[in-house]
Coordinates of C-alpha atoms (C1' of nucleotides) in Angstrom, one line a residue:
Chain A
X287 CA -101.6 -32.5 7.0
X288 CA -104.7 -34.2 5.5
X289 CA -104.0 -35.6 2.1
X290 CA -106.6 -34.6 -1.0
X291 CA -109.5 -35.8 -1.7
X292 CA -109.3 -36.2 -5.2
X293 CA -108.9 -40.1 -5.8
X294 CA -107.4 -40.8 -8.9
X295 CA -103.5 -41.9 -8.2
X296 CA -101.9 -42.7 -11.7
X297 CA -98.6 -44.9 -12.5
X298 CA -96.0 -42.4 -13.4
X299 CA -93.1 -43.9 -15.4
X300 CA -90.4 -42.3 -17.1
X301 CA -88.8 -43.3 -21.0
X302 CA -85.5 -42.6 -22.0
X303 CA -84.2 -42.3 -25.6
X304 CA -80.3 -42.3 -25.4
X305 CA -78.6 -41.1 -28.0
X306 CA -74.9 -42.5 -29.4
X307 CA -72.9 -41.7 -31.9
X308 CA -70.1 -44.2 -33.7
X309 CA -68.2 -42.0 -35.9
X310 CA -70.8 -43.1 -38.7
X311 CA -74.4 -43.3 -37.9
X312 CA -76.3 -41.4 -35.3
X313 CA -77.7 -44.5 -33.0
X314 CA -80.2 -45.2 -30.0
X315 CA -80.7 -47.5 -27.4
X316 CA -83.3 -49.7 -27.3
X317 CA -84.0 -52.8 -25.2
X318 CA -85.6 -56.0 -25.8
X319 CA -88.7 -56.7 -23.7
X320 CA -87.9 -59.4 -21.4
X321 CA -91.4 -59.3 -19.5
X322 CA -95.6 -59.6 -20.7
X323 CA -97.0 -57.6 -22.6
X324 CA -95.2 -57.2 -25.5
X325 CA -92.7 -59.8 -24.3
X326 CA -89.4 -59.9 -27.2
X327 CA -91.0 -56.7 -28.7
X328 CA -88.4 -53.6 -29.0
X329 CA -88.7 -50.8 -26.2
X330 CA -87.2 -47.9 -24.8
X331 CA -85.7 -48.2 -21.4
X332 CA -88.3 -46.7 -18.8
X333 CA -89.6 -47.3 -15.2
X334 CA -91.3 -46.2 -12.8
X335 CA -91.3 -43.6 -10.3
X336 CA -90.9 -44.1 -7.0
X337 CA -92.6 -42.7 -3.9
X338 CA -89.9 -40.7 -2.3
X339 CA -87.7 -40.2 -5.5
X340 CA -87.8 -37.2 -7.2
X341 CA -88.1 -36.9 -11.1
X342 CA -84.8 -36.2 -11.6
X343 CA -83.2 -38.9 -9.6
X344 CA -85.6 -41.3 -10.9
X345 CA -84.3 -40.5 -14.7
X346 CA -80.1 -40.6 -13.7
X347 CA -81.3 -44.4 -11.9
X348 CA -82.9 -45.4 -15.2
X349 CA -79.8 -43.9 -16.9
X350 CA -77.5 -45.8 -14.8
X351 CA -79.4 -49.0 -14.9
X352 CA -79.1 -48.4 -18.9
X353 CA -75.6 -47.3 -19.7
X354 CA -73.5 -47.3 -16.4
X355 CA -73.1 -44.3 -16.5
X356 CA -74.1 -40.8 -14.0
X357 CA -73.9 -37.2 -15.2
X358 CA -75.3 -37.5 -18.3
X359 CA -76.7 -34.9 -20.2
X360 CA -80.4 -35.1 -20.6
X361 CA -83.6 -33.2 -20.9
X362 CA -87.3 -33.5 -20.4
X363 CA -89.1 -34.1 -23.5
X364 CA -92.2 -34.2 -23.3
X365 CA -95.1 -36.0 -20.7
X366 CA -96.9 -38.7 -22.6
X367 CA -100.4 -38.8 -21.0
X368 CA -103.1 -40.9 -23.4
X369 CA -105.3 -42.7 -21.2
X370 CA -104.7 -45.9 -23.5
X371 CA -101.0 -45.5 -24.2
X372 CA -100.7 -48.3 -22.4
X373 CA -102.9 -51.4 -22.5
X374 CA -101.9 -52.5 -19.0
X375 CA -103.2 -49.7 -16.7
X376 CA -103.5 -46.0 -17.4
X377 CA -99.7 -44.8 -16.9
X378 CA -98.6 -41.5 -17.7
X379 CA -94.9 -40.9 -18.9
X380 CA -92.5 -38.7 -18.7
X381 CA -90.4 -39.2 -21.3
X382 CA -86.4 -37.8 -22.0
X383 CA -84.0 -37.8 -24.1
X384 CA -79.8 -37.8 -23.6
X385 CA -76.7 -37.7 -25.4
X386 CA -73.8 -39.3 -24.2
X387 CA -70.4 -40.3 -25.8
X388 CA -71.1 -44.2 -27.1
X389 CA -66.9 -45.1 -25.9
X390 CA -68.1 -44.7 -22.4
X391 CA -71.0 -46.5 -22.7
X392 CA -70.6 -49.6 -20.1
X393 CA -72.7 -52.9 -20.6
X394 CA -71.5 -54.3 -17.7
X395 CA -74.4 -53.5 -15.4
X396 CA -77.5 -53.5 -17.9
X397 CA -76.7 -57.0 -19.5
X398 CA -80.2 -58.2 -18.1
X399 CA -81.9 -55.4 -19.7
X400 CA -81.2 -57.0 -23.3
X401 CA -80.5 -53.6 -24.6
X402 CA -78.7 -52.7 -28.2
X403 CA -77.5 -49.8 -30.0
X404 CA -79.5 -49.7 -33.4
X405 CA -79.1 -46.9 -36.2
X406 CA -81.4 -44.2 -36.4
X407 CA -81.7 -44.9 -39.8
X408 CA -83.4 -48.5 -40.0
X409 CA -84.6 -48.7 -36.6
X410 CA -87.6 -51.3 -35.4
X411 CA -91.0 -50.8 -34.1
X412 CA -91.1 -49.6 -30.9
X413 CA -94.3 -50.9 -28.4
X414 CA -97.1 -48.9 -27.2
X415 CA -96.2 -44.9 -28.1
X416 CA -92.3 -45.2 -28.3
X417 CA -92.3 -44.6 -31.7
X418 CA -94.1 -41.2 -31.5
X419 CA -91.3 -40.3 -28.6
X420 CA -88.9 -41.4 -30.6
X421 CA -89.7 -39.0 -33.5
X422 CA -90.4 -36.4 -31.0
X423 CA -86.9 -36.7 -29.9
X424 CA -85.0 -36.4 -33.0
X425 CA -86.7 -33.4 -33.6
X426 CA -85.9 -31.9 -30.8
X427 CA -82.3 -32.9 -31.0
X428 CA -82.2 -31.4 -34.4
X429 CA -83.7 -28.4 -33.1
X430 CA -80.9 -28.2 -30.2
X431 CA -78.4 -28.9 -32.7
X432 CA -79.0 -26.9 -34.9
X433 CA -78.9 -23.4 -32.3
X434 CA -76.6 -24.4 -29.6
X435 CA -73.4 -26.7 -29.0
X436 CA -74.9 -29.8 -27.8
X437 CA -73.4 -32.1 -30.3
X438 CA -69.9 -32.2 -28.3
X439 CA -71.9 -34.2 -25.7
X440 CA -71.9 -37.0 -28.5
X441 CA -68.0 -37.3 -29.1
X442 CA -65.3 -38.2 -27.4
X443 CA -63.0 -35.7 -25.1
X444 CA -60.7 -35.2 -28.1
X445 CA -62.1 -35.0 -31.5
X446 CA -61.6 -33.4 -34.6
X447 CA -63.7 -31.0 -36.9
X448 CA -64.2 -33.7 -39.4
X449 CA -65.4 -36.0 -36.9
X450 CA -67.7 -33.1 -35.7
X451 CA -69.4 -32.6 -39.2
X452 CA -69.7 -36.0 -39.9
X453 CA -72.1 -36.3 -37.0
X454 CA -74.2 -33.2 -37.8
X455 CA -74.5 -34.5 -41.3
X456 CA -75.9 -37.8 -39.5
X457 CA -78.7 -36.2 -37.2
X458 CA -79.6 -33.8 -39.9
X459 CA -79.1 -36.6 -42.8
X460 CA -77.6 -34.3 -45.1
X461 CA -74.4 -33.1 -46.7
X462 CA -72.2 -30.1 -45.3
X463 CA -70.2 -28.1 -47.1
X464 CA -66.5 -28.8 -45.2
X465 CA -65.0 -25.3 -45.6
X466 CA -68.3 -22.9 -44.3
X467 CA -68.6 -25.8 -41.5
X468 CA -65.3 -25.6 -39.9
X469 CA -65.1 -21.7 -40.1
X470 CA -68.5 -21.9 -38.3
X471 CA -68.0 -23.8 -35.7
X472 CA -64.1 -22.6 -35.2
X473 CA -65.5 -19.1 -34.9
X474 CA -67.5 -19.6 -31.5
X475 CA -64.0 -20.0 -30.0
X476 CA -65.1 -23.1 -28.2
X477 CA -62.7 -25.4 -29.4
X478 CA -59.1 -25.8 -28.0
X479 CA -56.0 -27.0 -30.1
X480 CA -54.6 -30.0 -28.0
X481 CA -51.6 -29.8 -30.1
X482 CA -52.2 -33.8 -31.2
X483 CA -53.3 -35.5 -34.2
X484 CA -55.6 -38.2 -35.3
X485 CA -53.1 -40.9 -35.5
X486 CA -56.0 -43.3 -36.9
X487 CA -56.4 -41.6 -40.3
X488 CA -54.9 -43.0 -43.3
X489 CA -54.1 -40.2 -44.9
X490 CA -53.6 -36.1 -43.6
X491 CA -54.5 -36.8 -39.9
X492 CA -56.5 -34.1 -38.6
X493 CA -55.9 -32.1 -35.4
X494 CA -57.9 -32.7 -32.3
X495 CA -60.1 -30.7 -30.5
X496 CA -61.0 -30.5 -26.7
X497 CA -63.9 -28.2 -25.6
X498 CA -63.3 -25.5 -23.9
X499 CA -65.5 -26.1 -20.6
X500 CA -65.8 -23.4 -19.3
X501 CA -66.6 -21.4 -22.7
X502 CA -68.9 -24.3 -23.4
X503 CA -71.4 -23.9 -19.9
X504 CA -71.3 -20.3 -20.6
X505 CA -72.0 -19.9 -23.7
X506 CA -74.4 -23.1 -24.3
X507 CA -77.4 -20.9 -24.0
X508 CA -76.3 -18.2 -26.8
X509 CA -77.5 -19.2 -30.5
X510 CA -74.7 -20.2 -32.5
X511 CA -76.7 -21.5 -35.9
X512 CA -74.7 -24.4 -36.9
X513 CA -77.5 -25.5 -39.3
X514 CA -78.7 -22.9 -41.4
X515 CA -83.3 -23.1 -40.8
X516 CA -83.0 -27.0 -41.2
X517 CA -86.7 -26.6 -40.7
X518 CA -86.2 -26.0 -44.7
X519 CA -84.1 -28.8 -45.5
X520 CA -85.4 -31.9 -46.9
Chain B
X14 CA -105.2 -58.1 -18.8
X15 CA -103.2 -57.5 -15.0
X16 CA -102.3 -54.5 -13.7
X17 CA -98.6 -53.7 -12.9
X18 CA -97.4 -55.2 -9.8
X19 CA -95.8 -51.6 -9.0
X20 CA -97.5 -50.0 -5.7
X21 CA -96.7 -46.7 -6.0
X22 CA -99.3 -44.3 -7.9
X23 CA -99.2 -40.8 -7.5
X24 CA -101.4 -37.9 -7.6
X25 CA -101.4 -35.9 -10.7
X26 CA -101.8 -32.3 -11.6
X27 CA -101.5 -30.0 -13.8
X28 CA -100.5 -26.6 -13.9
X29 CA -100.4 -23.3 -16.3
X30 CA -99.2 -19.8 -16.9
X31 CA -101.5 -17.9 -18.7
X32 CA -100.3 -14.9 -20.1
X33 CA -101.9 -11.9 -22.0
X34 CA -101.0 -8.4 -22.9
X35 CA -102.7 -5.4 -22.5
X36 CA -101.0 -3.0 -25.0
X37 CA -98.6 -2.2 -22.4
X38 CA -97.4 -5.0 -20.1
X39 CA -96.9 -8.6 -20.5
X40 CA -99.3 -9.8 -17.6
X41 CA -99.8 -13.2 -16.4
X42 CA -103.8 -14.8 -14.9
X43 CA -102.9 -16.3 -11.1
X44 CA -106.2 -17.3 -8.8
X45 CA -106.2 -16.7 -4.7
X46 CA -106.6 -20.0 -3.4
X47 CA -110.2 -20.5 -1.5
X48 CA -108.9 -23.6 0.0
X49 CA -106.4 -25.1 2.4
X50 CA -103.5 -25.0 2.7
X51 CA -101.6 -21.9 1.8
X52 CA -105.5 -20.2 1.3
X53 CA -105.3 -16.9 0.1
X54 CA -102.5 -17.2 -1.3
X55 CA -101.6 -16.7 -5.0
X56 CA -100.8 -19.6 -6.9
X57 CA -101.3 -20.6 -10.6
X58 CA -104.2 -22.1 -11.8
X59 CA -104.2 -25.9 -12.1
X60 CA -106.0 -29.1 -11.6
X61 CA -105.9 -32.7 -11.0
X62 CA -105.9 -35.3 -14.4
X63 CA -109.1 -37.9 -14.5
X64 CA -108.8 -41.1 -14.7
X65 CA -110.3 -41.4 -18.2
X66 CA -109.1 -38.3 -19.3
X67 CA -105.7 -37.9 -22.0
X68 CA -103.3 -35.3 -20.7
X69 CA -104.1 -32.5 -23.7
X70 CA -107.6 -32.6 -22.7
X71 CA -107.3 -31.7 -19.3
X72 CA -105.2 -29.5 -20.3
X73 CA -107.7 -27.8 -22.1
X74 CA -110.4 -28.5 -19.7
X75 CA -108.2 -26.5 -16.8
X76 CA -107.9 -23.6 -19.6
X77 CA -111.3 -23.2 -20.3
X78 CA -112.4 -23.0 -16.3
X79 CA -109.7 -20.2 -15.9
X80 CA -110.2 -18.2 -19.1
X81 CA -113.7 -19.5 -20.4
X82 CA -112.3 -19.7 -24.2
X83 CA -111.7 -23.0 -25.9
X84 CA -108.8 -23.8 -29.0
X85 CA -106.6 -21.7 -27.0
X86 CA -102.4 -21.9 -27.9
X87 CA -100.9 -23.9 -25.2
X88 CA -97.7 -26.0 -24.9
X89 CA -96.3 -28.0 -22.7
X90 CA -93.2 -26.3 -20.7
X91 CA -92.0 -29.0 -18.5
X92 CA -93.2 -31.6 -15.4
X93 CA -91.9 -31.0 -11.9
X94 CA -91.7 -33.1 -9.7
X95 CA -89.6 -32.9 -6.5
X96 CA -91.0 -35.0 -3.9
X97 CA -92.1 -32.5 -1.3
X98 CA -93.5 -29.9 -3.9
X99 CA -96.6 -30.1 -2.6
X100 CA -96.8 -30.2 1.3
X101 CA -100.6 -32.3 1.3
X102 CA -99.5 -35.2 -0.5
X103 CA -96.7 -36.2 -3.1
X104 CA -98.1 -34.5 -6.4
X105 CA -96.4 -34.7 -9.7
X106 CA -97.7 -31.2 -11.8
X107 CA -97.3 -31.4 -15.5
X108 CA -96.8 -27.7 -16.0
X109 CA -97.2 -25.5 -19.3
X110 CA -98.5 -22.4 -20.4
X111 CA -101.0 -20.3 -22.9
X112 CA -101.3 -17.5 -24.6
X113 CA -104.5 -16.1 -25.2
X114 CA -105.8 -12.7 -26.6
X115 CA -106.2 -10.5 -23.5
X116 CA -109.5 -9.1 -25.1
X117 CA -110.8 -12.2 -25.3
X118 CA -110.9 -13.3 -21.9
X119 CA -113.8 -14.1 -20.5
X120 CA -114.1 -13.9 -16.9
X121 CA -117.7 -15.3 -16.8
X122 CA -117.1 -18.7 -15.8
X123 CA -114.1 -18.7 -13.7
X124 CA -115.7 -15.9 -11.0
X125 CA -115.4 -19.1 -8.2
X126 CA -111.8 -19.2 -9.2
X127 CA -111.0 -15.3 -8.1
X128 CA -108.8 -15.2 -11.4
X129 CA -106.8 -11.8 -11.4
X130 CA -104.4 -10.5 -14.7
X131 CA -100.9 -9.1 -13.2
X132 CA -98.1 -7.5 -14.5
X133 CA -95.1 -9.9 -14.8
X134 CA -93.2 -7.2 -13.7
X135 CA -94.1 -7.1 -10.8
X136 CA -95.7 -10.5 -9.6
X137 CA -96.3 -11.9 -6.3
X138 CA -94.9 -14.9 -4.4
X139 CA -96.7 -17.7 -5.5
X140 CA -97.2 -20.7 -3.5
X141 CA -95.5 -24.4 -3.8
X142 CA -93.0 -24.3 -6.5
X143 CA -94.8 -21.8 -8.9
X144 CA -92.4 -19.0 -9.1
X145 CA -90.3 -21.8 -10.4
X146 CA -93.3 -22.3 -13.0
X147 CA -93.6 -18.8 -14.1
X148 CA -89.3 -18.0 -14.3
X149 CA -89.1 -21.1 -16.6
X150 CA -92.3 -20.1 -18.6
X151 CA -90.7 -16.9 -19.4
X152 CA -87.7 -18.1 -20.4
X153 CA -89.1 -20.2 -22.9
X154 CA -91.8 -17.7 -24.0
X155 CA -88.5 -15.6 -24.5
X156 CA -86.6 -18.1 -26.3
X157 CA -90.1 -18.9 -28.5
X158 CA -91.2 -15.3 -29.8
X159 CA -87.3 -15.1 -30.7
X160 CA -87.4 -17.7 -33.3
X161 CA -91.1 -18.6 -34.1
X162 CA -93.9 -15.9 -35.2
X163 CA -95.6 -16.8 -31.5
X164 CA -96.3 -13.5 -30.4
X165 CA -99.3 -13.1 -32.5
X166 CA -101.5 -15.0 -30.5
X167 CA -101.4 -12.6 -27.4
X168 CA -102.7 -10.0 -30.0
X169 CA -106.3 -9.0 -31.4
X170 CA -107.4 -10.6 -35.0
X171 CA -106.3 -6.5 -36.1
X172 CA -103.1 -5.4 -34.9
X173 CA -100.5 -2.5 -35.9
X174 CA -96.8 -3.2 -36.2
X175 CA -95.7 -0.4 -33.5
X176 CA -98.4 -2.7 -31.7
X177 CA -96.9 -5.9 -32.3
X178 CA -93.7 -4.4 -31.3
X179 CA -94.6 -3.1 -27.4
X180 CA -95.3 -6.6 -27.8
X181 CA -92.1 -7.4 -27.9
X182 CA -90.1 -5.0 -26.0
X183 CA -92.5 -6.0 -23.0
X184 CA -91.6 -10.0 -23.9
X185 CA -87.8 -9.1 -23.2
X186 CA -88.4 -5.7 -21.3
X187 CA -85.7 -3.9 -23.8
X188 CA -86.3 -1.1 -26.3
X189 CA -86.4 -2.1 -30.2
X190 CA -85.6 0.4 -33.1
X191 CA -88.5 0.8 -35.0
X192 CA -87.4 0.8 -38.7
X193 CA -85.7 -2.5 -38.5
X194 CA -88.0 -4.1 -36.3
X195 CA -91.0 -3.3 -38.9
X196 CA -88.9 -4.3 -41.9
X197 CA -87.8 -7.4 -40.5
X198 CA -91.6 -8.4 -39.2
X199 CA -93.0 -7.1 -43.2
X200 CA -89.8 -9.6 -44.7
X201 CA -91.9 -12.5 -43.3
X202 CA -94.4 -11.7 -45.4
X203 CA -96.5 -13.0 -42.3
X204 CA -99.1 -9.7 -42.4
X205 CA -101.8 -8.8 -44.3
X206 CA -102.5 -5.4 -44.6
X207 CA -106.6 -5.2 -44.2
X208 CA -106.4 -1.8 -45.8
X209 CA -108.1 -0.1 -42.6
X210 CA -106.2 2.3 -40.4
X211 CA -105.7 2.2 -36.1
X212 CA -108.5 4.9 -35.4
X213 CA -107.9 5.4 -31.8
X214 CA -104.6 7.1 -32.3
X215 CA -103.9 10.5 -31.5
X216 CA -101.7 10.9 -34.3
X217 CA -100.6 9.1 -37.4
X218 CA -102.8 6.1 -38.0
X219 CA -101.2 2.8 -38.3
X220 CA -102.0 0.6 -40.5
X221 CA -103.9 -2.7 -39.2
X222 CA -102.7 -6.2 -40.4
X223 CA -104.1 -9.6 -40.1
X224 CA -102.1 -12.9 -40.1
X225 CA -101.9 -15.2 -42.7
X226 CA -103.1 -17.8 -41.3
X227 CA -102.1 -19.9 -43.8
X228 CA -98.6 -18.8 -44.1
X229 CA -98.4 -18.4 -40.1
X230 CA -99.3 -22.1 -39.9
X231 CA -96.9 -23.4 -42.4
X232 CA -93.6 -21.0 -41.7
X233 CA -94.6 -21.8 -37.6
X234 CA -91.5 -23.8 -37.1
X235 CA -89.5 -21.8 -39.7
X236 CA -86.8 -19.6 -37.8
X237 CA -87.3 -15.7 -38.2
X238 CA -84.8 -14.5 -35.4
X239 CA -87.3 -11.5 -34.5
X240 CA -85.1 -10.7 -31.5
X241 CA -81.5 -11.0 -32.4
X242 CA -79.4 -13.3 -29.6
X243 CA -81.7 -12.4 -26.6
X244 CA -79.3 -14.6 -24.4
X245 CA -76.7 -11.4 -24.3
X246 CA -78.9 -8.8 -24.4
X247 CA -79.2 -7.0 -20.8
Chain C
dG57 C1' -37.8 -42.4 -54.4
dT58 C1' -41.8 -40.7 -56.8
dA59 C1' -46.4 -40.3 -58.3
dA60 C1' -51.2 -41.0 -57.2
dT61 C1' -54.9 -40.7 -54.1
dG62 C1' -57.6 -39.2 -50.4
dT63 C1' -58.2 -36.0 -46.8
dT64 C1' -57.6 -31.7 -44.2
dG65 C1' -56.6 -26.5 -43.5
dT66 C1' -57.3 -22.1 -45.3
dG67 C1' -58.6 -18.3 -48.6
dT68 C1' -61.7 -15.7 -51.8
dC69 C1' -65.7 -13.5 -53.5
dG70 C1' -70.3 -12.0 -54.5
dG71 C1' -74.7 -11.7 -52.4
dT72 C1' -77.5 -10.8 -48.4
dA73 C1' -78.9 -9.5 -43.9
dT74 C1' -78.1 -6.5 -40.0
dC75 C1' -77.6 -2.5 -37.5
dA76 C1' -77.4 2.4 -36.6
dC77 C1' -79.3 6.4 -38.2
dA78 C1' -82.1 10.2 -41.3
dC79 C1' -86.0 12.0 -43.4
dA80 C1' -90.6 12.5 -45.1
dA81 C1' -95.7 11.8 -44.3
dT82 C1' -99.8 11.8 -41.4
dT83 C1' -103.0 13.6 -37.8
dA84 C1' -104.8 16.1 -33.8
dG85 C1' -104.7 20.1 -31.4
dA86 C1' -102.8 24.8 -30.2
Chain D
dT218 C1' -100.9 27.3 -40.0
dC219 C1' -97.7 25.7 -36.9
dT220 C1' -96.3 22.2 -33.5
dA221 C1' -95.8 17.8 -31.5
dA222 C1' -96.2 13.0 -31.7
dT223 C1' -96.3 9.0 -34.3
dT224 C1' -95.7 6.1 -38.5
dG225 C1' -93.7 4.6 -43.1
dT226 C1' -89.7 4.2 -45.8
dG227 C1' -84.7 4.8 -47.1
dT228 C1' -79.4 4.6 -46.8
dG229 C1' -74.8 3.1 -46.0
dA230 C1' -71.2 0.6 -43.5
dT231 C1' -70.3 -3.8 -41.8
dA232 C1' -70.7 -8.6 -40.8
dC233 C1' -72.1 -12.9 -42.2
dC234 C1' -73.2 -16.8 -45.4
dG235 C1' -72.9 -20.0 -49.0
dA236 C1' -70.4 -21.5 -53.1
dC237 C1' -66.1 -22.6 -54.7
dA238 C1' -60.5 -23.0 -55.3
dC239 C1' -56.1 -24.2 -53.9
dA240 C1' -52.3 -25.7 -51.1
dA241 C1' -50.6 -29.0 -47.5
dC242 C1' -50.2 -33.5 -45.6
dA243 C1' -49.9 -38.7 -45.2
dT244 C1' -50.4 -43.2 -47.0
dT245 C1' -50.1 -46.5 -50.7
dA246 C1' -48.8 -48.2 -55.3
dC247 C1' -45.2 -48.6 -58.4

DNA sequence: GTAATGTTGTGTCGGTATCACACAATTAGA
DNA sequence: TCTAATTGTGTGATACCGACACAACATTAC
């Protein structure tokens, strides 16, 4: 089969915001630039698509090469496509987003990439359009958030409700009322009682949770509303 | 300043879902190929992204050759890219869809294109990985008009509410009771009522509204749950 | 031991939204 | 004037939500 006429052949590279959580602050991965341009500047992890890779393999091998680890949840973003976006040559990229649980993260195989979990809170300059991606992101995961159980992706295999709450309250940088929070998420049945205790707290220790898996895959479609229209909120 | 050492550059396309609705069905605008391969066939309407040319632009550009109106809604659904999509040549497609104002539609300047509106109910097999395209747009069209006041571009400047609401009960092909439907689209506060009255019924004339345009663009991203938890309904 | 402190689990209550359903008003045509 | 179709508005039971109170638990200070 002929190929097309049409000549224009663009780079096609993919970005990756990864999401972490620390019991405290809601976090992100960056990397340092180890390469010109923008050499010692502050980027997301990206790179390029390959010929005979398809898009999805081509983000779990940037995912890998980042955090050593496979099966991570992620999703498409959004496809950056300015014809300047970067100053090198005309790239086009398709950016993503993932969440994963920041124990399990494994520097072992990304030590060259220079990479560092920063705060959501205070975080750098990015190069070229990572900012915009960035902000782009977080909106979307406070959309998600906000309708549908995605959070759990953040925590551990065992955690407990306040656990849970304290990370909403950090992607949505805002109180929650304890009391209307547990009811809430206790009534979409998703959680299990593992019959343990958080052993680390100093003072009542609090009961841990597992997710129910099965509940969880089935369900993760189905609007829960564990933000009340945070499109509101300050 | 170099170019990236990186060989491989790929083609790049983009592809859309137009949809529009007559009153009665939710419809969709698909072209029959004039060209090889997979000629006259039906497949979605799409286009290759210039070198010198930002992704939103061509974008519109691929809009106004199929529908011949400019400033139309349009977001972006999602890029595929498995690496034998397309059978000619390795071709990434940066896929999203519109929604125009059926009325609207100008078929004018797209005659070359052989641009048809069908039913979604009952659409054809579309070539490459289209069907894909269009199962996904749905979705997200359904998930949208849900939450966000997005129906009301696929409706005339003038529009009745037992209007707007075949609207909706073609979006997610399920009846809606009246009374609480119109009370729950007035409580957005959303309409204007223009005072004049839907001549062309045989009955009881409804009264026409008009958006707020104002309103509609600040409340966009404000949830309104028009359809309550689509996800179970049948 | 016992009290103090911080944290967690559960309950209450008033307001609001939602859903299922009823009834009245409007219009063309028989 | 009556009928049939359609539209506008109302009602009541129920569930849900947000604001708030209280009891149980675990460590530390004394």
């Amino acid at each position: 089969m002929k190929k097309y006429p049409h000549t224009t052949r663009l780079l096609v590279a993919m970005d990756c915001i990864v999401f972490g959580f620390d019991g405290d602050d809601l976090k992100m991965l960056i990397i340092k630039r180890n390469f010109e341009p923008e050499k010692d500047k502050w980027s997301l992890m990206g790179g390029f698509v390959n010929q005979e890779e398809d898009l999805n393999v081509a983000a779990n091998r940037i995912l890998f090469e980042l955090t050593g680890l496979k099966d991570i949840y992620f999703e498409e973003l959004q496809t950056f496509g300015k014809v300047n976006r970067d100053p090198v040559e005309r790239t086009i990229s398709i950016c993503f987003f993932a969440l994963i649980n920041i124990l399990k993260y494994d520097q072992g195989p990304v030590n060259e990439h220079n990479a560092h979990w920063i705060s959501l809170k205070n975080r750098p300059n990015l190069i070229f359009d990572h900012n915009e991606m960035v902000d782009l992101a977080l909106e979307k995961l406070r959309y998600k958030a906000a309708l549908h159980p995605v959070g759990f992706e953040l925590l551990p295999e065992k955690f407990t409700i306040p656990h849970l709450q304290k990370l909403y309250e950090a992607i949505y940088d805002t109180p929650v009322d304890r009391r209307n929070f547990s009811r809430k998420i206790l009534s979409t049945n998703l959680l299990i009682d593992t019959g343990e205790k958080n052993e680390k707290s100093l003072t009542k220790k609090a009961i841990l949770y597992s997710l129910d898996q099965k509940k969880y895959q089935k369900q993760f479609n189905a609007f829960h509303y564990f933000i009340s229209d945070f499109s509101n909120a300050k």
